Amino acid sequence: MSATVSSTYRNVGKGLPRRDGEEKVRGLAAYADDIPVPDGWHGWVVRSPVSRGRLKKLNFDPAFDWSRVCVVTPEDIPGENVVDMVGRDMPFIAHDWIQFKGEPIALVAAPTRALAREAASHITPEIEEQPAILTLREVVDQFQRDPKSLHEMVAQTISKGSVEQGFAEADVVVEGEYWSGHQEQLYIEPQGMVAFPEPDGGIFIQGSLQCPYYVAPELIVTLNLPLEKIRVKQTAVGGGFGGKEDFPTLIAGYCALLAMKCGKPVKIIFDRNQDILYTTKRHPSWVRHRTGLKRDGTITAMKVDFLLDGGAYTTLSPVVLYRGILHSTLGYKCPHVYVDGHVYRTNTFPNGAFRGFGAPQAIWALESHMDRCAHKLSMAPEAFRLHNALRLGDTTATGQTIAEAMGTPTVLENTLAHSQFVEKQKRCSRGDPKADCWYGIGLSFFAHGAGFTGDGESRLKAKAALDLEILHDGEPGINIRISSTEMGQGTFTIMPQIAADGLAIPLDRVCCPHPDTKYVPDSGPTVASRTTMIVGSTVFDAARKLKTQLEAYASETFFGGAPTELNNGLFKNTYTSVSLPFERVAKQLIAEKGPQRVYHQFQLPASLKWDQKTFKGDSYPSYSWGCNVAEVEVNPLTLEIKVLRITSTWDIGRVINPVLAKGQVEGGLTQALGYAVMEKMGIKNGVFDANRMQTYVVPTSMDVPEMDIHFVEYPYTHTALGAKGVGEVSMDGLAPSVANAVEAATGVRLTEIPITPEKLWEKLRETASSAI
Amino acid sequence: MKTVIRTWIVNGKKYTVEFPPMRRLLDVIRETLGLKGTKEGCGEGECGACSILLNHEPVTSCLIAAGQVPDGAEILTIEGLELTHEGQELQRMYVAKGAAQCGFCIPGMLVASYAHVTGDHPDNSDAALREAHAGNICRCTGYAKIIEAVSAAAERLSHEDEDDDT
């Protein structure tokens, strides 16, 4: 039933230990706050105390000695006062309008953090306050009454067939609305950055970031420096999860602006309170489904309204919306689809990237709704899904044909078998008043688009370089030069595995140093579950290229032109039994011709077609697939919800390192568990109400249930390596399986995450009173 | 500014340090002693990244005013763990089982593991190990491989104890 790839590789496919494991368990890994910053100053951000208004002026307390500190206001910005991201609506420092509470209004640096902070408290703004819109509830209310009154940041539709026709053909129409709140990435290392002024007028930025080639080019217009004078190097990163995708440009900009003015290195390390209050979150969402169904379970129409709360500025919201709407019906066959997606502004901290990037919101709604549809038809949830699941040859909402074998519906069948879902369904309590403990089991089935949306990979053209040179141990080897970062997921381990196998040389001859824009080409950002799939494949092809060059050199130099092959670290020619080790040949080549660099550039297949305007065509190069079965227990008295067990199966293409892949799934499921039942963050007086670790509660070792994790491998056929993504798919689909299990346990459906005992109490009470 | 002088045994070596008495122990360890392995994750004792052993007891060093720590106190940080047999065993198993991902919680997590395995008659059941690490937040791993690593290290260490007894 499951496809397994037979591996001819020595390293790929093996659960090799992490390359950075030793330095991490010895406490030697240097994170942003650990690197030496001689003579460095500390930066601080002065923030708006109101959510919206016109900024009239800043008052500087004349009693404070300003000569001891450096202050940056918009007038000090060498270039444009704009954060040059997808949208260009966010100023680096507010100069006219305030759009959210906490918006930067000035920057301060001083020799000590305490002094910088003190100076900041002596700057007070005069703001003419204006009414603000603060929550998604307000947005949805207005959307239903008068959408034109809202500030729309971006909108996009997907249209296939005719939903009117689909509804006309339906026997039953099922509707549902689903809500999700903010989620904080809560990487354990807070955001941190240091900017060092360079003697040539440039700037050298080091810190905790996912995407060196986001930070550097995005600062060009603000710093008024050419790209080559903005050098960005990643330090060790204590977790990112998307939180260090777009945000680091801001904190790097603050440091750089201050450093360029005061001439000293400037460091900003957020404390946890600042980090939660003043960094991006997952977009809150409201999704309304209307689905047409035949009595036999066939879906005839899917109409979806998909709303995101963008926060105050655009950041990456368009891209999050695109991924969100593309996943809002994904996984199922349906001839008539209409999805209407919008991002609206609220006057709160801008929302941004978070593992899953719109897909968890979409799948939360979709997979809750699919259960509701099955229930309406009195069909078993697994039977309904198996009846409608996309299969080879079917088309998605954008008209993309599933053209290669994928884990649908295998992941579903496999998980049903491992979890004994069908048998356990019979045990579900469904709110039985006589039961001491309510048991429930629930299912979710989903896909995650692997790589950038649409033809993004064609536009980006990921580049990788391999440097054949003398390594730190004095012996020849390969330094992998990519801008992909290690933030815990294992880039620095899998890339050497891939390069060593591509070259057929020993693993210890390959290194993957921290990316530094001075040395690495742009492989794209470390996001979108694309690193192994796209950059890994590019590294592999670069390694094959270098192997051919080395073989040609060895043949010419050592074997009199006879055909020579490099295998297992040895050069051999076909005619003699003589063999030469890789090190010998490489050393001579470097001595003779100097270090060698090969480049490779990723290319999507020419057959991939995507229309960004109409959202028709191949919306992703390929798809990873997942299925979760969650089992829960609910205490009928306290309504405490305990997730007992998660059984899951994943198709992430070829598994490069099974230990790391499983670690990604375990971690993703745990973060998804928090999203489903624990991580609650509201807006109070314009800011996040859970603003500390004490109030923003994430899963501990005691909250995590037993996890039974399986992989089935359906390789991506366009690359030799065949990997798809694992980083995000594991975050995508747990919440609906828990909601479905809670319904099986209690008899009521909850439509807002996180699912809490309080919400369950309200729902049960509401249901009981409506029954009377 | 008023300062105090203290002499402590840090990772087995004697150090004399001077600092304002209300300075957090975490800052004295990181800035004055230069031991950067101990991390700050929350500054309020919730995440456990700054855990160290103070006189053999695990504490969150962000919540302790360094002036409260008397002369002669013994401090063990992540940098000192590898000087102990149990610490080495734990480090080895953390690497072997893939327990570290981003690694930022790991110094504190390992201190919790060390406190557990070196405690009196440690209970190495899954539930007890989970409880022993409940004060340390990890956002990457889902804890499975951390618990697996500590369990494997505890198993090996307990066999050594049996050998010693015979």
Tab-separated table of C-alpha atoms in Angstrom, chain A residues 452-765:
chain	number	residue	atom	x	y	z
A	452	PHE	CA	6.546	28.861	-3.177
A	453	THR	CA	3.032	29.471	-4.419
A	454	GLY	CA	2.524	29.279	-8.172
A	455	ASP	CA	5.593	30.043	-10.259
A	456	GLY	CA	7.396	31.757	-7.367
A	457	GLU	CA	10.322	29.374	-7.697
A	458	SER	CA	10.663	30.306	-11.389
A	459	ARG	CA	10.831	33.974	-10.525
A	460	LEU	CA	13.262	33.460	-7.648
A	461	LYS	CA	15.645	31.020	-9.372
A	462	ALA	CA	17.268	29.619	-6.236
A	463	LYS	CA	21.028	29.482	-6.491
A	464	ALA	CA	23.484	27.275	-4.647
A	465	ALA	CA	27.267	27.246	-4.770
A	466	LEU	CA	29.801	24.689	-3.659
A	467	ASP	CA	33.318	25.804	-2.830
A	468	LEU	CA	36.040	23.212	-3.143
A	469	GLU	CA	38.697	24.578	-0.818
A	470	ILE	CA	40.849	23.848	2.209
A	471	LEU	CA	38.540	23.428	5.195
A	472	HIS	CA	39.182	24.464	8.789
A	473	ASP	CA	40.937	21.139	9.491
A	474	GLY	CA	43.567	21.848	6.829
A	475	GLU	CA	42.255	19.179	4.469
A	476	PRO	CA	40.394	19.772	1.224
A	477	GLY	CA	36.629	19.609	1.193
A	478	ILE	CA	33.429	21.374	0.272
A	479	ASN	CA	31.810	24.422	1.830
A	480	ILE	CA	28.172	24.612	0.874
A	481	ARG	CA	27.268	28.221	0.066
A	482	ILE	CA	23.553	28.747	0.348
A	483	SER	CA	21.442	31.406	1.996
A	484	SER	CA	19.242	28.746	3.617
A	485	THR	CA	19.503	28.982	7.373
A	486	GLU	CA	19.676	26.512	10.231
A	487	MET	CA	17.157	27.374	12.901
A	488	GLY	CA	16.718	23.970	14.435
A	489	GLN	CA	15.118	22.139	11.546
A	490	GLY	CA	18.384	20.569	10.359
A	491	THR	CA	19.579	22.431	7.248
A	492	PHE	CA	23.234	22.151	8.272
A	493	THR	CA	22.887	18.388	8.611
A	494	ILE	CA	20.843	17.435	5.563
A	495	MET	CA	22.709	19.682	3.111
A	496	PRO	CA	26.049	17.918	3.789
A	497	GLN	CA	24.240	14.571	3.481
A	498	ILE	CA	22.925	15.631	0.080
A	499	ALA	CA	26.190	17.186	-1.172
A	500	ALA	CA	28.308	14.245	0.003
A	501	ASP	CA	26.065	11.832	-1.885
A	502	GLY	CA	25.942	14.027	-4.977
A	503	LEU	CA	29.743	14.072	-5.047
A	504	ALA	CA	30.208	10.538	-3.702
A	505	ILE	CA	32.730	11.713	-1.121
A	506	PRO	CA	32.899	11.129	2.647
A	507	LEU	CA	30.418	13.139	4.695
A	508	ASP	CA	33.136	14.647	6.882
A	509	ARG	CA	34.555	16.446	3.833
A	510	VAL	CA	31.456	18.615	3.552
A	511	CYS	CA	30.568	21.628	5.706
A	512	CYS	CA	27.629	23.981	5.749
A	513	PRO	CA	28.645	27.255	7.454
A	514	HIS	CA	26.246	29.949	8.645
A	515	PRO	CA	25.161	31.989	5.639
A	516	ASP	CA	26.817	35.341	5.145
A	517	THR	CA	25.730	37.412	2.159
A	518	LYS	CA	29.381	38.173	1.502
A	519	TYR	CA	29.908	34.549	0.500
A	520	VAL	CA	26.610	32.940	-0.386
A	521	PRO	CA	24.385	33.376	-3.436
A	522	ASP	CA	20.651	33.906	-3.000
A	523	SER	CA	19.000	30.524	-2.526
A	524	GLY	CA	15.830	32.244	-1.428
A	525	PRO	CA	14.405	32.517	2.032
A	526	THR	CA	14.196	29.648	4.511
A	527	VAL	CA	10.417	29.463	4.386
A	528	ALA	CA	7.539	27.697	2.629
A	529	SER	CA	8.837	24.179	3.331
A	530	ARG	CA	11.137	24.771	0.361
A	531	THR	CA	14.635	24.326	1.783
A	532	THR	CA	15.053	20.575	1.412
A	533	MET	CA	12.874	20.340	-1.661
A	534	ILE	CA	14.219	23.246	-3.716
A	535	VAL	CA	17.594	24.218	-2.252
A	536	GLY	CA	18.476	20.606	-1.366
A	537	SER	CA	17.833	19.612	-4.942
A	538	THR	CA	19.927	22.561	-6.197
A	539	VAL	CA	22.805	21.554	-3.920
A	540	PHE	CA	22.517	17.999	-5.201
A	541	ASP	CA	22.706	19.115	-8.837
A	542	ALA	CA	25.635	21.433	-8.033
A	543	ALA	CA	27.397	18.473	-6.434
A	544	ARG	CA	26.828	16.339	-9.549
A	545	LYS	CA	28.301	19.150	-11.642
A	546	LEU	CA	31.367	19.433	-9.426
A	547	LYS	CA	31.770	15.650	-9.461
A	548	THR	CA	31.946	15.691	-13.260
A	549	GLN	CA	34.558	18.479	-13.164
A	550	LEU	CA	36.644	16.621	-10.597
A	551	GLU	CA	36.472	13.413	-12.612
A	552	ALA	CA	37.640	15.244	-15.727
A	553	TYR	CA	40.542	16.784	-13.815
A	554	ALA	CA	41.533	13.457	-12.251
A	555	SER	CA	41.332	11.721	-15.600
A	556	GLU	CA	43.541	14.275	-17.283
A	557	THR	CA	46.011	14.755	-14.436
A	558	PHE	CA	46.394	11.279	-13.039
A	559	PHE	CA	45.000	8.736	-15.477
A	560	GLY	CA	46.282	9.904	-18.840
A	561	GLY	CA	42.821	10.856	-20.051
A	562	ALA	CA	41.193	7.496	-19.309
A	563	PRO	CA	37.548	7.684	-18.164
A	564	THR	CA	37.568	8.218	-14.413
A	565	GLU	CA	34.823	7.911	-11.870
A	566	LEU	CA	34.549	9.220	-8.324
A	567	ASN	CA	32.838	6.751	-6.027
A	568	ASN	CA	32.919	6.345	-2.254
A	569	GLY	CA	35.585	9.016	-2.058
A	570	LEU	CA	37.903	7.246	-4.538
A	571	PHE	CA	38.771	8.132	-8.121
A	572	LYS	CA	39.098	5.039	-10.284
A	573	ASN	CA	39.601	4.595	-13.954
A	574	THR	CA	38.125	1.828	-15.985
A	575	TYR	CA	41.415	0.334	-17.196
A	576	THR	CA	43.638	0.056	-14.154
A	577	SER	CA	43.115	-0.972	-10.575
A	578	VAL	CA	44.798	2.200	-9.364
A	579	SER	CA	42.622	4.422	-7.212
A	580	LEU	CA	43.224	7.845	-5.726
A	581	PRO	CA	41.437	9.287	-2.718
A	582	PHE	CA	39.343	12.414	-3.140
A	583	GLU	CA	41.628	14.365	-0.784
A	584	ARG	CA	44.729	13.726	-2.914
A	585	VAL	CA	43.127	14.872	-6.152
A	586	ALA	CA	41.359	17.830	-4.531
A	587	LYS	CA	44.542	19.027	-2.853
A	588	GLN	CA	46.437	18.994	-6.108
A	589	LEU	CA	43.644	20.759	-7.948
A	590	ILE	CA	43.492	23.508	-5.309
A	591	ALA	CA	47.294	23.855	-5.316
A	592	GLU	CA	47.332	24.138	-9.085
A	593	LYS	CA	44.249	26.197	-9.844
A	594	GLY	CA	43.104	27.602	-6.513
A	595	PRO	CA	39.736	26.998	-4.835
A	596	GLN	CA	36.971	25.964	-7.210
A	597	ARG	CA	33.390	27.145	-7.111
A	598	VAL	CA	30.452	25.609	-8.932
A	599	TYR	CA	27.010	27.152	-9.131
A	600	HIS	CA	23.666	25.681	-9.867
A	601	GLN	CA	20.303	27.304	-10.329
A	602	PHE	CA	16.944	25.684	-9.694
A	603	GLN	CA	14.429	25.459	-12.497
A	604	LEU	CA	10.816	24.467	-12.369
A	605	PRO	CA	9.606	22.183	-15.146
A	606	ALA	CA	8.531	24.145	-18.217
A	607	SER	CA	5.196	22.349	-18.039
A	608	LEU	CA	4.255	24.227	-14.843
A	609	LYS	CA	1.763	26.941	-15.737
A	610	TRP	CA	0.448	29.536	-13.353
A	611	ASP	CA	-1.585	32.698	-13.851
A	612	GLN	CA	-1.170	34.960	-10.865
A	613	LYS	CA	-4.060	37.189	-11.937
A	614	THR	CA	-6.760	34.582	-12.384
A	615	PHE	CA	-5.338	32.066	-9.917
A	616	LYS	CA	-5.587	29.341	-12.495
A	617	GLY	CA	-3.045	26.653	-13.163
A	618	ASP	CA	-0.460	24.810	-11.100
A	619	SER	CA	-0.634	26.509	-7.745
A	620	TYR	CA	2.336	24.567	-6.290
A	621	PRO	CA	5.155	22.465	-7.774
A	622	SER	CA	3.980	19.538	-5.622
A	623	TYR	CA	2.158	18.699	-2.409
A	624	SER	CA	2.975	17.087	0.900
A	625	TRP	CA	0.102	15.190	2.502
A	626	GLY	CA	-0.875	14.497	6.074
A	627	CYS	CA	-3.538	12.836	8.128
A	628	ASN	CA	-4.100	13.155	11.874
A	629	VAL	CA	-6.286	11.123	14.160
A	630	ALA	CA	-6.667	12.703	17.593
A	631	GLU	CA	-8.149	10.965	20.604
A	632	VAL	CA	-9.414	13.108	23.449
A	633	GLU	CA	-10.856	12.743	26.872
A	634	VAL	CA	-13.122	15.433	28.329
A	635	ASN	CA	-13.976	15.622	31.998
A	636	PRO	CA	-17.773	16.121	32.138
A	637	LEU	CA	-17.514	18.108	35.378
A	638	THR	CA	-14.546	20.411	34.758
A	639	LEU	CA	-14.714	20.176	30.936
A	640	GLU	CA	-10.946	19.856	30.917
A	641	ILE	CA	-9.856	18.607	27.498
A	642	LYS	CA	-6.985	16.174	27.326
A	643	VAL	CA	-5.538	15.055	24.018
A	644	LEU	CA	-4.525	11.459	24.709
A	645	ARG	CA	-2.974	10.275	21.488
A	646	ILE	CA	-2.196	11.479	17.983
A	647	THR	CA	-1.767	8.993	15.155
A	648	SER	CA	-0.507	10.444	11.907
A	649	THR	CA	0.890	9.615	8.493
A	650	TRP	CA	2.876	11.940	6.256
A	651	ASP	CA	3.937	12.031	2.637
A	652	ILE	CA	6.845	14.447	2.468
A	653	GLY	CA	8.405	12.839	-0.599
A	654	ARG	CA	11.762	11.228	-0.062
A	655	VAL	CA	12.768	11.414	3.587
A	656	ILE	CA	16.343	12.750	3.678
A	657	ASN	CA	16.934	12.245	7.400
A	658	PRO	CA	14.233	10.252	9.217
A	659	VAL	CA	15.282	11.380	12.708
A	660	LEU	CA	15.154	15.057	11.765
A	661	ALA	CA	11.942	14.583	9.773
A	662	LYS	CA	10.265	12.933	12.728
A	663	GLY	CA	11.571	15.713	14.957
A	664	GLN	CA	9.892	18.230	12.646
A	665	VAL	CA	6.607	16.359	12.858
A	666	GLU	CA	6.755	15.974	16.650
A	667	GLY	CA	7.528	19.658	17.047
A	668	GLY	CA	4.942	20.741	14.482
A	669	LEU	CA	2.239	18.652	16.113
A	670	THR	CA	3.127	20.119	19.498
A	671	GLN	CA	2.881	23.670	18.183
A	672	ALA	CA	-0.400	22.658	16.529
A	673	LEU	CA	-1.616	21.242	19.842
A	674	GLY	CA	-1.001	24.645	21.398
A	675	TYR	CA	-2.923	26.285	18.530
A	676	ALA	CA	-5.793	23.844	19.013
A	677	VAL	CA	-6.340	23.875	22.761
A	678	MET	CA	-3.938	26.155	24.651
A	679	GLU	CA	-2.535	29.258	22.980
A	680	LYS	CA	-4.987	32.050	23.608
A	681	MET	CA	-4.154	35.604	22.684
A	682	GLY	CA	-6.681	38.392	22.507
A	683	ILE	CA	-6.501	42.151	22.085
A	684	LYS	CA	-7.004	44.300	25.132
A	685	ASN	CA	-6.690	48.089	24.905
A	686	GLY	CA	-5.129	47.657	21.491
A	687	VAL	CA	-2.337	45.257	22.450
A	688	PHE	CA	-1.964	41.513	22.937
A	689	ASP	CA	-3.444	40.529	26.278
A	690	ALA	CA	-1.157	37.531	26.784
A	691	ASN	CA	2.135	39.386	26.798
A	692	ARG	CA	4.417	37.130	28.854
A	693	MET	CA	5.260	33.475	29.023
A	694	GLN	CA	3.228	33.264	32.217
A	695	THR	CA	0.069	34.285	30.364
A	696	TYR	CA	0.797	32.910	26.891
A	697	VAL	CA	0.750	29.226	27.705
A	698	VAL	CA	2.347	26.725	25.334
A	699	PRO	CA	2.639	22.935	25.679
A	700	THR	CA	5.130	21.556	28.200
A	701	SER	CA	6.496	18.029	28.346
A	702	MET	CA	3.463	17.088	30.412
A	703	ASP	CA	0.910	18.335	27.888
A	704	VAL	CA	2.192	16.432	24.898
A	705	PRO	CA	0.315	13.234	24.132
A	706	GLU	CA	1.622	9.973	22.790
A	707	MET	CA	2.420	10.365	19.085
A	708	ASP	CA	2.389	7.509	16.599
A	709	ILE	CA	4.049	8.875	13.450
A	710	HIS	CA	4.369	7.169	10.066
A	711	PHE	CA	5.838	8.207	6.733
A	712	VAL	CA	4.939	7.066	3.242
A	713	GLU	CA	7.286	8.223	0.497
A	714	TYR	CA	5.963	9.530	-2.810
A	715	PRO	CA	8.945	11.414	-4.247
A	716	TYR	CA	8.619	14.691	-6.135
A	717	THR	CA	9.403	13.498	-9.639
A	718	HIS	CA	10.897	16.716	-10.998
A	719	THR	CA	14.054	16.503	-8.862
A	720	ALA	CA	16.580	13.697	-8.573
A	721	LEU	CA	16.290	13.879	-4.818
A	722	GLY	CA	12.477	13.739	-4.657
A	723	ALA	CA	12.012	15.571	-1.347
A	724	LYS	CA	8.900	17.649	-0.674
A	725	GLY	CA	8.314	19.776	2.429
A	726	VAL	CA	7.960	18.720	6.058
A	727	GLY	CA	8.339	21.945	8.035
A	728	GLU	CA	4.805	23.242	7.800
A	729	VAL	CA	2.480	20.354	6.977
A	730	SER	CA	2.863	19.045	10.528
A	731	MET	CA	1.505	22.357	11.892
A	732	ASP	CA	-1.458	22.424	9.516
A	733	GLY	CA	-4.093	19.966	10.510
A	734	LEU	CA	-4.241	19.017	14.168
A	735	ALA	CA	-6.777	21.600	15.370
A	736	PRO	CA	-9.715	20.271	13.297
A	737	SER	CA	-8.999	16.660	14.274
A	738	VAL	CA	-9.174	17.768	17.918
A	739	ALA	CA	-12.411	19.713	17.316
A	740	ASN	CA	-13.857	16.680	15.558
A	741	ALA	CA	-12.784	14.483	18.482
A	742	VAL	CA	-14.269	16.932	20.984
A	743	GLU	CA	-17.547	16.772	19.101
A	744	ALA	CA	-17.442	12.973	19.189
A	745	ALA	CA	-16.789	13.177	22.934
A	746	THR	CA	-19.277	15.881	23.930
A	747	GLY	CA	-21.846	16.000	21.159
A	748	VAL	CA	-21.199	19.689	20.463
A	749	ARG	CA	-19.079	21.332	17.786
A	750	LEU	CA	-16.743	24.147	18.665
A	751	THR	CA	-15.978	26.561	15.879
A	752	GLU	CA	-13.292	28.734	17.399
A	753	ILE	CA	-9.723	27.856	18.369
A	754	PRO	CA	-8.190	27.514	20.811
A	755	ILE	CA	-10.829	25.154	22.145
A	756	THR	CA	-11.019	25.828	25.862
A	757	PRO	CA	-13.170	24.490	28.721
A	758	GLU	CA	-14.803	27.945	28.914
A	759	LYS	CA	-15.942	27.815	25.297
A	760	LEU	CA	-17.065	24.236	25.708
A	761	TRP	CA	-19.113	25.237	28.770
A	762	GLU	CA	-20.811	28.044	26.865
A	763	LYS	CA	-21.599	25.767	23.952
A	764	LEU	CA	-22.971	22.973	26.121
A	765	ARG	CA	-25.095	25.434	28.054
